[in-house]
């Protein structure tokens, strides 16, 4: 056995893209560190290691556990090298991750549950079900994982009030066979070996701030890429630079900065197309979704913003994509022209008349879907229910905000609100307020102490720690109702959402 000692851990959220050129390889770490405990068979396969496939974040969690629980001494460079190697050789395909990418992208508006109630209750009480679904293992290794949970966390089921069921019998007879059948080991996809360098057109939306178009420029630099991302909002632009890498079959991870704010990119890359999310490194609630394609790709419309035309008013619509051209074809009831077309963005000046409802235009032969409206029939708030977390106040854990938006809707052909044929109009400017959710919240004055909401719908929770102004000097957690009001020509429209301002997350794994 090789001697090992504990070492300090590097920030795992940044490690994939921020490391410099490596003097050590993943294969060397396998031989020098992993071989101390894991046997390499004659066929080259490693005991336990080759019994699983995971995402880059999943492998990083495994390596971190080896360092923390088993004293494996790895330098930051060695840790980066082994995680990259495992991701490249024992990763998941983009198809295998497609339905659960929200957890990798730190998407704040997502619904996580298992395929049935039993799997949700068994696995989703302590962490997301996505953490389970983003793994592939042999039947024996799924059994090892269940047994590990029993040994590492022997009282979990009792803490979860599960004394009323034979949870161990269920785990052995039902859970392990289910996992083995639905998430079998299979074969690792081939790693990406091409060159993604180039100029890309991008489009997306940052909740609370608005839609953007822009550019993504990649330049190969060894095994990594030099990255520039420019986001053009309606009122200003931001430029970020940094380093990124494609791991496995197409997992893009990058760390960028504009000199003030560091951001992460977690994207899927396939056939010259990036899709995913970027977010602030110190507050992953703040960020935006992103789609990007090569500037010289086949004609494609990425997005149009705004995607609604107020009847009788001239609207500037920015269309992002490739091969847009200046040939504009308009349906009856819509007039307008192309004001400009350059760098993957066409600016259209359009006016709609007639009845509200969906309309389609063509730009360079490509279809662009819009909606004509006179006023929203109703509004809703997204997310409908969410949490924020108190923090800061001199402590090591920062506050976690919550971002809300007010969405407008037309009732649709059936004329009824909140039914399946309702037509989305996108986000509207709104005024925001928080009030006590119920009588108990009112008694505790939650709305006074739990935090405040800005005019862009960003709720900032209050400080962590005991508050001497509250009963029993409790902390600043609270149960709140969020109210959005959108002004229209015929009067205000309002909607409500539910917000829990709760305590800090003391353990924040790469896959929650």
Short mmCIF file of C-alpha atoms in Angstrom, two decimals, residues 13-496:
data_model
loop_
_atom_site.label_atom_id
_atom_site.label_comp_id
_atom_site.label_asym_id
_atom_site.label_seq_id
_atom_site.Cartn_x
_atom_site.Cartn_y
_atom_site.Cartn_z
CA UNK A 13 -16.73 24.47 -9.11
CA UNK A 14 -13.80 26.19 -10.80
CA UNK A 15 -11.31 23.36 -11.26
CA UNK A 16 -12.41 22.07 -14.66
CA UNK A 17 -11.52 25.20 -16.59
CA UNK A 18 -9.30 27.32 -14.37
CA UNK A 19 -6.23 25.07 -14.13
CA UNK A 20 -3.10 25.85 -16.18
CA UNK A 21 -1.35 23.37 -18.44
CA UNK A 22 -0.75 20.24 -16.39
CA UNK A 23 2.60 18.61 -15.70
CA UNK A 24 0.83 15.46 -14.52
CA UNK A 25 -1.59 13.25 -16.43
CA UNK A 26 -4.68 11.44 -15.24
CA UNK A 27 -3.13 8.10 -16.10
CA UNK A 28 -0.19 8.91 -13.83
CA UNK A 29 -2.53 9.74 -10.96
CA UNK A 30 -4.33 6.44 -11.51
CA UNK A 31 -1.06 4.54 -11.21
CA UNK A 32 0.45 6.62 -8.40
CA UNK A 33 -2.61 7.22 -6.20
CA UNK A 34 -5.63 5.13 -7.20
CA UNK A 35 -3.59 1.91 -7.43
CA UNK A 36 -2.93 2.06 -3.70
CA UNK A 37 -6.43 0.68 -3.11
CA UNK A 38 -7.89 -0.25 -6.52
CA UNK A 39 -6.63 -3.31 -8.38
CA UNK A 40 -6.01 -3.06 -12.12
CA UNK A 41 -6.97 -6.33 -13.80
CA UNK A 42 -5.10 -8.00 -16.63
CA UNK A 43 -7.56 -6.54 -19.13
CA UNK A 44 -6.63 -3.05 -17.95
CA UNK A 45 -9.89 -2.39 -16.13
CA UNK A 46 -9.78 -1.00 -12.60
CA UNK A 47 -11.72 -2.52 -9.71
CA UNK A 48 -14.68 -0.27 -8.73
CA UNK A 49 -13.47 2.61 -10.90
CA UNK A 50 -14.56 0.87 -14.11
CA UNK A 51 -17.86 -0.19 -12.51
CA UNK A 52 -19.30 3.33 -12.88
CA UNK A 53 -19.72 6.21 -15.31
CA UNK A 54 -20.47 9.77 -14.18
CA UNK A 55 -20.53 13.44 -15.10
CA UNK A 56 -17.46 15.61 -14.40
CA UNK A 57 -19.15 16.85 -11.21
CA UNK A 58 -19.94 13.27 -10.19
CA UNK A 59 -16.33 12.18 -10.61
CA UNK A 60 -15.15 15.23 -8.70
CA UNK A 61 -17.39 14.25 -5.79
CA UNK A 62 -15.88 10.75 -5.86
CA UNK A 63 -12.31 12.04 -5.89
CA UNK A 64 -13.10 14.49 -3.09
CA UNK A 65 -14.50 11.65 -1.00
CA UNK A 66 -11.33 9.64 -1.56
CA UNK A 67 -9.30 12.59 -0.31
CA UNK A 68 -11.55 13.34 2.65
CA UNK A 69 -12.48 9.84 3.83
CA UNK A 70 -9.47 7.81 2.82
CA UNK A 71 -6.60 10.27 3.12
CA UNK A 72 -5.62 10.21 -0.55
CA UNK A 73 -3.09 13.02 -0.94
CA UNK A 74 -3.60 14.87 -4.22
CA UNK A 75 -2.33 18.28 -5.20
CA UNK A 76 -4.85 20.60 -6.90
CA UNK A 77 -3.18 19.80 -10.24
CA UNK A 78 -3.45 16.06 -9.63
CA UNK A 79 -7.06 16.35 -8.62
CA UNK A 80 -7.86 18.29 -11.78
CA UNK A 81 -5.97 15.79 -13.91
CA UNK A 82 -7.73 12.71 -12.53
CA UNK A 83 -11.19 14.25 -12.73
CA UNK A 84 -10.59 15.28 -16.33
CA UNK A 85 -9.25 11.82 -17.18
CA UNK A 86 -12.21 10.02 -15.59
CA UNK A 87 -14.66 12.40 -17.29
CA UNK A 88 -13.06 11.75 -20.68
CA UNK A 89 -12.86 7.96 -20.34
CA UNK A 90 -15.79 7.07 -18.08
CA UNK A 91 -18.34 9.77 -18.75
CA UNK A 92 -21.96 9.95 -19.84
CA UNK A 93 -23.34 10.84 -23.25
CA UNK A 94 -25.33 14.03 -23.70
CA UNK A 95 -28.38 11.87 -24.33
CA UNK A 96 -27.92 10.22 -20.95
CA UNK A 97 -27.74 13.59 -19.16
CA UNK A 98 -30.41 15.41 -21.18
CA UNK A 99 -33.34 15.11 -18.77
CA UNK A 100 -31.32 15.98 -15.65
CA UNK A 101 -28.98 18.73 -16.79
CA UNK A 102 -30.80 21.28 -14.64
CA UNK A 103 -28.89 20.07 -11.59
CA UNK A 104 -25.52 20.45 -13.33
CA UNK A 105 -26.45 23.91 -14.60
CA UNK A 106 -27.64 25.05 -11.16
CA UNK A 107 -30.98 26.00 -12.70
CA UNK A 108 -32.95 27.75 -9.91
CA UNK A 109 -36.33 27.04 -11.54
CA UNK A 110 -36.50 23.26 -11.89
CA UNK A 111 -38.68 20.40 -10.67
CA UNK A 112 -36.78 17.37 -9.42
CA UNK A 113 -38.46 14.05 -8.71
CA UNK A 114 -37.93 10.36 -9.34
CA UNK A 115 -39.78 8.18 -11.83
CA UNK A 116 -42.19 7.07 -9.09
CA UNK A 117 -43.06 7.86 -5.49
CA UNK A 118 -40.94 5.10 -4.03
CA UNK A 119 -37.76 6.17 -5.83
CA UNK A 120 -38.42 9.80 -4.93
CA UNK A 121 -38.91 8.93 -1.26
CA UNK A 122 -35.92 6.60 -1.10
CA UNK A 123 -33.37 8.77 -2.90
CA UNK A 124 -34.82 12.28 -3.00
CA UNK A 125 -35.21 12.93 0.71
CA UNK A 126 -31.56 13.87 1.20
CA UNK A 127 -30.42 15.00 -2.26
CA UNK A 128 -31.84 15.49 -5.73
CA UNK A 129 -32.99 12.44 -7.65
CA UNK A 130 -30.91 13.86 -10.51
CA UNK A 131 -27.78 12.87 -8.56
CA UNK A 132 -28.89 9.25 -8.89
CA UNK A 133 -29.96 9.47 -12.53
CA UNK A 134 -26.65 11.03 -13.58
CA UNK A 135 -24.76 7.82 -12.85
CA UNK A 136 -24.40 4.46 -14.54
CA UNK A 137 -23.18 1.40 -12.59
CA UNK A 138 -22.98 -2.37 -12.66
CA UNK A 139 -25.61 -4.19 -10.55
CA UNK A 140 -22.90 -5.06 -8.02
CA UNK A 141 -21.79 -1.44 -7.77
CA UNK A 142 -25.36 -0.20 -7.25
CA UNK A 143 -25.48 -2.66 -4.34
CA UNK A 144 -22.19 -1.29 -3.05
CA UNK A 145 -23.65 2.23 -3.16
CA UNK A 146 -26.74 1.25 -1.17
CA UNK A 147 -24.57 -0.51 1.40
CA UNK A 148 -22.32 2.55 1.57
CA UNK A 149 -25.34 4.68 2.46
CA UNK A 150 -26.23 2.30 5.27
CA UNK A 151 -22.70 2.33 6.67
CA UNK A 152 -22.10 6.06 6.24
CA UNK A 153 -25.57 7.28 7.25
CA UNK A 154 -27.12 4.52 9.39
CA UNK A 155 -29.92 6.63 10.90
CA UNK A 156 -31.14 8.43 7.77
CA UNK A 157 -34.34 6.45 7.34
CA UNK A 158 -35.29 6.96 10.97
CA UNK A 159 -34.58 10.66 10.76
CA UNK A 160 -36.84 10.76 7.70
CA UNK A 161 -39.68 9.20 9.76
CA UNK A 162 -39.57 5.94 7.79
CA UNK A 163 -40.05 3.56 10.72
CA UNK A 164 -43.35 2.50 9.16
CA UNK A 165 -41.76 0.55 6.31
CA UNK A 166 -39.22 -2.20 5.78
CA UNK A 167 -36.81 0.16 4.13
CA UNK A 168 -33.87 -2.25 4.12
CA UNK A 169 -35.94 -5.00 2.57
CA UNK A 170 -37.29 -2.57 -0.02
CA UNK A 171 -33.78 -1.36 -0.84
CA UNK A 172 -32.51 -4.90 -1.42
CA UNK A 173 -35.54 -6.35 -3.21
CA UNK A 174 -36.74 -3.35 -5.23
CA UNK A 175 -34.41 -0.33 -5.28
CA UNK A 176 -31.19 -2.08 -6.33
CA UNK A 177 -32.89 -4.05 -9.16
CA UNK A 178 -34.58 -0.84 -10.36
CA UNK A 179 -31.28 1.05 -10.45
CA UNK A 180 -29.49 -1.81 -12.20
CA UNK A 181 -32.20 -2.02 -14.87
CA UNK A 182 -32.71 1.68 -15.55
CA UNK A 183 -29.16 2.95 -15.08
CA UNK A 184 -26.91 0.09 -16.29
CA UNK A 185 -23.19 0.62 -16.79
CA UNK A 186 -23.18 0.39 -20.60
CA UNK A 187 -20.33 1.78 -22.67
CA UNK A 188 -18.69 5.16 -22.20
CA UNK A 189 -19.08 7.51 -25.19
CA UNK A 190 -15.98 8.48 -27.12
CA UNK A 191 -14.51 11.78 -25.93
CA UNK A 192 -14.68 14.85 -28.14
CA UNK A 193 -11.48 15.09 -30.19
CA UNK A 194 -12.25 17.91 -32.60
CA UNK A 195 -11.53 21.62 -32.42
CA UNK A 196 -14.39 23.85 -31.25
CA UNK A 197 -12.46 27.04 -32.00
CA UNK A 198 -14.43 29.67 -33.79
CA UNK A 199 -16.87 32.54 -33.66
CA UNK A 200 -20.36 31.76 -32.34
CA UNK A 201 -23.62 33.71 -32.33
CA UNK A 202 -25.43 33.47 -28.99
CA UNK A 203 -28.75 34.43 -27.49
CA UNK A 204 -30.45 34.00 -24.13
CA UNK A 205 -32.14 35.67 -21.21
CA UNK A 206 -31.05 36.68 -17.73
CA UNK A 207 -34.12 36.71 -15.47
CA UNK A 208 -34.54 40.08 -13.83
CA UNK A 209 -32.39 41.84 -16.41
CA UNK A 210 -33.66 40.84 -19.82
CA UNK A 211 -32.91 39.20 -23.16
CA UNK A 212 -29.50 39.37 -24.75
CA UNK A 213 -27.70 38.53 -27.98
CA UNK A 214 -23.96 38.38 -28.40
CA UNK A 215 -20.84 36.49 -29.38
CA UNK A 216 -18.87 33.56 -28.03
CA UNK A 217 -15.30 33.30 -29.32
CA UNK A 218 -13.17 30.21 -28.66
CA UNK A 219 -9.47 29.77 -29.42
CA UNK A 220 -7.66 26.48 -28.81
CA UNK A 221 -4.88 26.73 -26.23
CA UNK A 222 -3.40 23.29 -25.63
CA UNK A 223 -6.13 21.06 -24.21
CA UNK A 224 -8.16 24.10 -23.15
CA UNK A 225 -9.73 27.09 -24.90
CA UNK A 226 -9.32 30.81 -24.47
CA UNK A 227 -12.86 32.15 -24.22
CA UNK A 228 -14.50 35.53 -24.79
CA UNK A 229 -18.24 36.00 -24.23
CA UNK A 230 -19.99 39.27 -25.08
CA UNK A 231 -23.58 39.79 -23.91
CA UNK A 232 -25.52 42.63 -25.52
CA UNK A 233 -28.53 43.64 -23.42
CA UNK A 234 -31.02 46.32 -24.42
CA UNK A 235 -29.34 48.88 -22.15
CA UNK A 236 -25.68 47.82 -22.05
CA UNK A 237 -23.08 45.16 -22.89
CA UNK A 238 -20.82 42.94 -20.80
CA UNK A 239 -17.62 41.21 -21.88
CA UNK A 240 -16.16 38.18 -20.09
CA UNK A 241 -12.89 36.37 -20.73
CA UNK A 242 -11.39 33.19 -19.32
CA UNK A 243 -10.68 29.54 -19.96
CA UNK A 244 -12.87 26.56 -20.87
CA UNK A 245 -12.64 22.90 -21.76
CA UNK A 246 -14.74 20.16 -23.35
CA UNK A 247 -14.82 17.10 -21.10
CA UNK A 248 -15.99 13.69 -22.24
CA UNK A 249 -18.36 13.59 -25.19
CA UNK A 250 -19.38 17.25 -24.98
CA UNK A 251 -19.44 18.66 -21.44
CA UNK A 252 -18.31 22.28 -21.63
CA UNK A 253 -17.08 23.89 -18.41
CA UNK A 254 -15.59 27.38 -18.27
CA UNK A 255 -14.65 30.04 -15.74
CA UNK A 256 -14.80 33.66 -16.98
CA UNK A 257 -14.64 37.15 -15.51
CA UNK A 258 -15.37 40.73 -16.53
CA UNK A 259 -12.84 42.01 -14.01
CA UNK A 260 -15.44 42.32 -11.27
CA UNK A 261 -17.62 39.23 -11.38
CA UNK A 262 -16.54 35.64 -11.94
CA UNK A 263 -19.00 33.40 -13.76
CA UNK A 264 -19.22 29.71 -14.62
CA UNK A 265 -20.49 28.21 -17.86
CA UNK A 266 -22.04 24.72 -17.77
CA UNK A 267 -23.02 23.86 -21.33
CA UNK A 268 -23.60 20.87 -23.58
CA UNK A 269 -21.70 20.98 -26.88
CA UNK A 270 -22.90 18.91 -29.81
CA UNK A 271 -22.60 19.37 -33.57
CA UNK A 272 -21.30 22.91 -33.22
CA UNK A 273 -24.16 23.92 -30.90
CA UNK A 274 -23.77 25.07 -27.28
CA UNK A 275 -26.73 25.02 -24.89
CA UNK A 276 -26.94 25.42 -21.15
CA UNK A 277 -26.51 28.08 -18.50
CA UNK A 278 -23.99 30.56 -17.10
CA UNK A 279 -24.17 31.89 -13.55
CA UNK A 280 -22.32 34.01 -11.01
CA UNK A 281 -19.66 31.98 -9.23
CA UNK A 282 -20.68 33.29 -5.80
CA UNK A 283 -24.45 33.30 -6.38
CA UNK A 284 -25.65 30.71 -8.88
CA UNK A 285 -29.23 32.02 -8.78
CA UNK A 286 -28.04 34.99 -10.84
CA UNK A 287 -27.36 33.97 -14.43
CA UNK A 288 -28.99 33.11 -17.70
CA UNK A 289 -29.65 30.40 -20.24
CA UNK A 290 -27.60 30.40 -23.41
CA UNK A 291 -27.78 28.98 -26.93
CA UNK A 292 -24.89 29.46 -29.34
CA UNK A 293 -24.06 28.25 -32.85
CA UNK A 294 -21.16 28.89 -35.21
CA UNK A 295 -21.56 32.12 -37.11
CA UNK A 296 -21.08 30.25 -40.39
CA UNK A 297 -23.52 27.43 -39.56
CA UNK A 298 -26.59 26.54 -41.58
CA UNK A 299 -29.42 29.08 -41.29
CA UNK A 300 -31.02 28.96 -37.85
CA UNK A 301 -33.05 31.32 -35.68
CA UNK A 302 -31.91 31.20 -32.05
CA UNK A 303 -34.28 33.72 -30.51
CA UNK A 304 -36.40 36.80 -31.08
CA UNK A 305 -36.75 39.46 -28.39
CA UNK A 306 -39.24 40.70 -27.61
CA UNK A 307 -41.38 37.94 -29.07
CA UNK A 308 -44.55 40.01 -28.76
CA UNK A 309 -45.97 42.93 -30.74
CA UNK A 310 -48.33 45.33 -29.03
CA UNK A 311 -51.15 45.96 -31.49
CA UNK A 312 -50.98 49.41 -33.01
CA UNK A 313 -47.50 50.21 -31.68
CA UNK A 314 -44.19 50.01 -33.52
CA UNK A 315 -41.85 47.44 -31.92
CA UNK A 316 -38.13 46.84 -32.44
CA UNK A 317 -37.52 43.09 -32.48
CA UNK A 318 -33.97 41.69 -32.33
CA UNK A 319 -33.62 38.32 -34.06
CA UNK A 320 -30.44 36.33 -33.35
CA UNK A 321 -29.23 33.47 -35.53
CA UNK A 322 -27.32 32.49 -38.61
CA UNK A 323 -28.06 33.11 -42.28
CA UNK A 324 -30.73 35.66 -41.40
CA UNK A 325 -30.40 37.86 -44.46
CA UNK A 326 -32.64 40.85 -45.14
CA UNK A 327 -35.50 39.23 -47.04
CA UNK A 328 -38.53 39.90 -44.83
CA UNK A 329 -41.91 38.28 -45.51
CA UNK A 330 -44.80 39.52 -43.38
CA UNK A 331 -48.32 38.08 -42.96
CA UNK A 332 -51.49 40.10 -43.39
CA UNK A 333 -51.93 42.47 -40.47
CA UNK A 334 -48.19 43.06 -39.91
CA UNK A 335 -46.11 45.82 -41.51
CA UNK A 336 -42.46 46.64 -41.08
CA UNK A 337 -38.90 46.52 -42.35
CA UNK A 338 -35.38 45.32 -41.60
CA UNK A 339 -33.53 48.14 -39.88
CA UNK A 340 -30.16 46.37 -39.80
CA UNK A 341 -28.61 42.93 -40.14
CA UNK A 342 -25.04 42.24 -39.01
CA UNK A 343 -23.01 39.92 -36.77
CA UNK A 344 -25.82 37.41 -36.42
CA UNK A 345 -28.45 39.91 -35.28
CA UNK A 346 -31.22 41.42 -37.38
CA UNK A 347 -33.20 44.36 -36.01
CA UNK A 348 -36.77 44.51 -37.30
CA UNK A 349 -39.24 47.38 -37.00
CA UNK A 350 -42.70 45.80 -36.88
CA UNK A 351 -46.29 46.92 -36.29
CA UNK A 352 -49.22 44.54 -35.81
CA UNK A 353 -52.91 45.21 -36.34
CA UNK A 354 -56.02 43.10 -36.07
CA UNK A 355 -56.83 40.47 -33.46
CA UNK A 356 -54.49 39.21 -30.71
CA UNK A 357 -52.85 35.84 -31.22
CA UNK A 358 -49.84 34.03 -32.68
CA UNK A 359 -48.28 35.30 -35.90
CA UNK A 360 -45.36 34.07 -37.98
CA UNK A 361 -42.97 36.07 -40.12
CA UNK A 362 -40.11 34.91 -42.33
CA UNK A 363 -36.61 36.36 -42.31
CA UNK A 364 -34.29 35.04 -44.98
CA UNK A 365 -36.66 32.12 -45.45
CA UNK A 366 -36.62 31.23 -41.75
CA UNK A 367 -39.73 31.20 -39.62
CA UNK A 368 -39.91 33.53 -36.62
CA UNK A 369 -42.84 33.03 -34.23
CA UNK A 370 -44.29 36.12 -32.52
CA UNK A 371 -47.50 37.04 -30.70
CA UNK A 372 -49.72 40.07 -31.26
CA UNK A 373 -51.51 41.39 -28.16
CA UNK A 374 -53.27 44.45 -26.82
CA UNK A 375 -52.95 43.60 -23.12
CA UNK A 376 -52.20 40.47 -21.10
CA UNK A 377 -55.31 38.59 -19.98
CA UNK A 378 -53.48 37.53 -16.84
CA UNK A 379 -50.02 37.35 -15.33
CA UNK A 380 -48.19 34.71 -13.35
CA UNK A 381 -44.96 34.67 -11.37
CA UNK A 382 -42.04 32.38 -12.02
CA UNK A 383 -41.02 30.56 -9.92
CA UNK A 384 -44.37 29.89 -8.26
CA UNK A 385 -42.65 28.48 -5.16
CA UNK A 386 -39.00 28.79 -4.23
CA UNK A 387 -36.55 29.43 -1.42
CA UNK A 388 -33.93 31.99 -0.48
CA UNK A 389 -31.33 31.49 2.23
CA UNK A 390 -30.23 33.90 4.92
CA UNK A 391 -26.46 34.26 5.28
CA UNK A 392 -23.55 36.63 5.52
CA UNK A 393 -23.41 38.78 8.67
CA UNK A 394 -19.73 37.98 9.11
CA UNK A 395 -20.23 34.25 8.57
CA UNK A 396 -18.58 32.14 5.86
CA UNK A 397 -21.78 31.29 3.96
CA UNK A 398 -23.19 34.02 1.70
CA UNK A 399 -26.84 34.84 1.25
CA UNK A 400 -28.75 33.01 -1.48
CA UNK A 401 -31.25 35.33 -3.21
CA UNK A 402 -34.34 34.44 -5.21
CA UNK A 403 -35.14 35.92 -8.62
CA UNK A 404 -38.77 36.37 -9.71
CA UNK A 405 -40.31 37.46 -13.00
CA UNK A 406 -43.86 38.41 -13.96
CA UNK A 407 -45.07 36.59 -17.08
CA UNK A 408 -47.96 37.74 -19.24
CA UNK A 409 -50.49 35.42 -20.90
CA UNK A 410 -53.32 35.48 -23.43
CA UNK A 411 -56.19 33.14 -22.61
CA UNK A 412 -55.99 31.25 -25.89
CA UNK A 413 -58.71 29.87 -28.18
CA UNK A 414 -60.89 28.53 -25.35
CA UNK A 415 -61.09 31.98 -23.75
CA UNK A 416 -60.40 30.51 -20.31
CA UNK A 417 -57.48 31.53 -18.10
CA UNK A 418 -54.80 29.12 -16.95
CA UNK A 419 -55.58 26.28 -19.36
CA UNK A 420 -53.37 24.32 -21.72
CA UNK A 421 -53.92 26.56 -24.76
CA UNK A 422 -52.85 29.81 -23.06
CA UNK A 423 -50.37 31.82 -25.14
CA UNK A 424 -47.20 33.10 -23.39
CA UNK A 425 -46.22 36.73 -23.88
CA UNK A 426 -42.95 36.70 -21.94
CA UNK A 427 -41.80 38.78 -18.99
CA UNK A 428 -43.30 42.18 -18.16
CA UNK A 429 -42.00 44.98 -15.94
CA UNK A 430 -43.74 44.81 -12.58
CA UNK A 431 -43.83 46.33 -9.13
CA UNK A 432 -42.96 43.90 -6.36
CA UNK A 433 -43.86 43.42 -2.71
CA UNK A 434 -43.60 40.76 -0.01
CA UNK A 435 -46.14 40.21 2.75
CA UNK A 436 -46.61 37.65 5.51
CA UNK A 437 -47.82 34.37 4.05
CA UNK A 438 -50.19 33.37 6.87
CA UNK A 439 -51.22 34.18 10.44
CA UNK A 440 -48.15 32.58 11.97
CA UNK A 441 -45.88 34.55 9.64
CA UNK A 442 -47.75 37.70 10.58
CA UNK A 443 -47.29 36.91 14.26
CA UNK A 444 -43.54 36.55 13.72
CA UNK A 445 -43.42 39.64 11.44
CA UNK A 446 -41.66 37.61 8.76
CA UNK A 447 -42.15 40.26 6.08
CA UNK A 448 -40.37 42.79 8.26
CA UNK A 449 -37.35 40.66 9.10
CA UNK A 450 -36.82 38.04 6.35
CA UNK A 451 -35.51 40.33 3.60
CA UNK A 452 -36.50 42.70 0.81
CA UNK A 453 -37.36 42.57 -2.89
CA UNK A 454 -36.10 44.97 -5.56
CA UNK A 455 -37.92 46.55 -8.48
CA UNK A 456 -36.43 43.84 -10.74
CA UNK A 457 -37.90 41.00 -8.66
CA UNK A 458 -34.68 40.05 -6.87
CA UNK A 459 -35.34 39.04 -3.26
CA UNK A 460 -32.33 39.50 -0.98
CA UNK A 461 -32.66 37.64 2.32
CA UNK A 462 -31.65 39.14 5.64
CA UNK A 463 -28.58 38.39 7.74
CA UNK A 464 -27.92 35.03 9.34
CA UNK A 465 -27.69 34.59 13.08
CA UNK A 466 -30.02 35.32 16.00
CA UNK A 467 -32.05 38.53 15.87
CA UNK A 468 -32.68 40.07 19.31
CA UNK A 469 -35.72 41.95 17.93
CA UNK A 470 -37.59 38.71 17.20
CA UNK A 471 -39.36 36.40 19.67
CA UNK A 472 -36.87 34.06 21.38
CA UNK A 473 -34.15 35.90 19.39
CA UNK A 474 -34.81 33.56 16.47
CA UNK A 475 -33.07 34.00 13.12
CA UNK A 476 -34.42 35.88 10.10
CA UNK A 477 -36.06 32.97 8.31
CA UNK A 478 -39.59 33.67 7.11
CA UNK A 479 -42.63 32.44 5.20
CA UNK A 480 -43.59 35.04 2.61
CA UNK A 481 -46.07 35.79 -0.13
CA UNK A 482 -44.57 37.55 -3.17
CA UNK A 483 -46.89 39.88 -5.07
CA UNK A 484 -46.26 41.22 -8.58
CA UNK A 485 -48.37 43.97 -10.15
CA UNK A 486 -48.27 44.81 -13.86
CA UNK A 487 -49.92 48.03 -15.00
CA UNK A 488 -52.04 47.93 -18.17
CA UNK A 489 -54.23 50.50 -19.93
CA UNK A 490 -57.34 48.91 -18.43
CA UNK A 491 -56.01 48.49 -14.92
CA UNK A 492 -53.44 46.53 -12.91
CA UNK A 493 -52.97 42.77 -13.07
CA UNK A 494 -51.58 40.93 -10.04
CA UNK A 495 -50.21 37.50 -9.21
CA UNK A 496 -48.79 35.79 -6.15
#
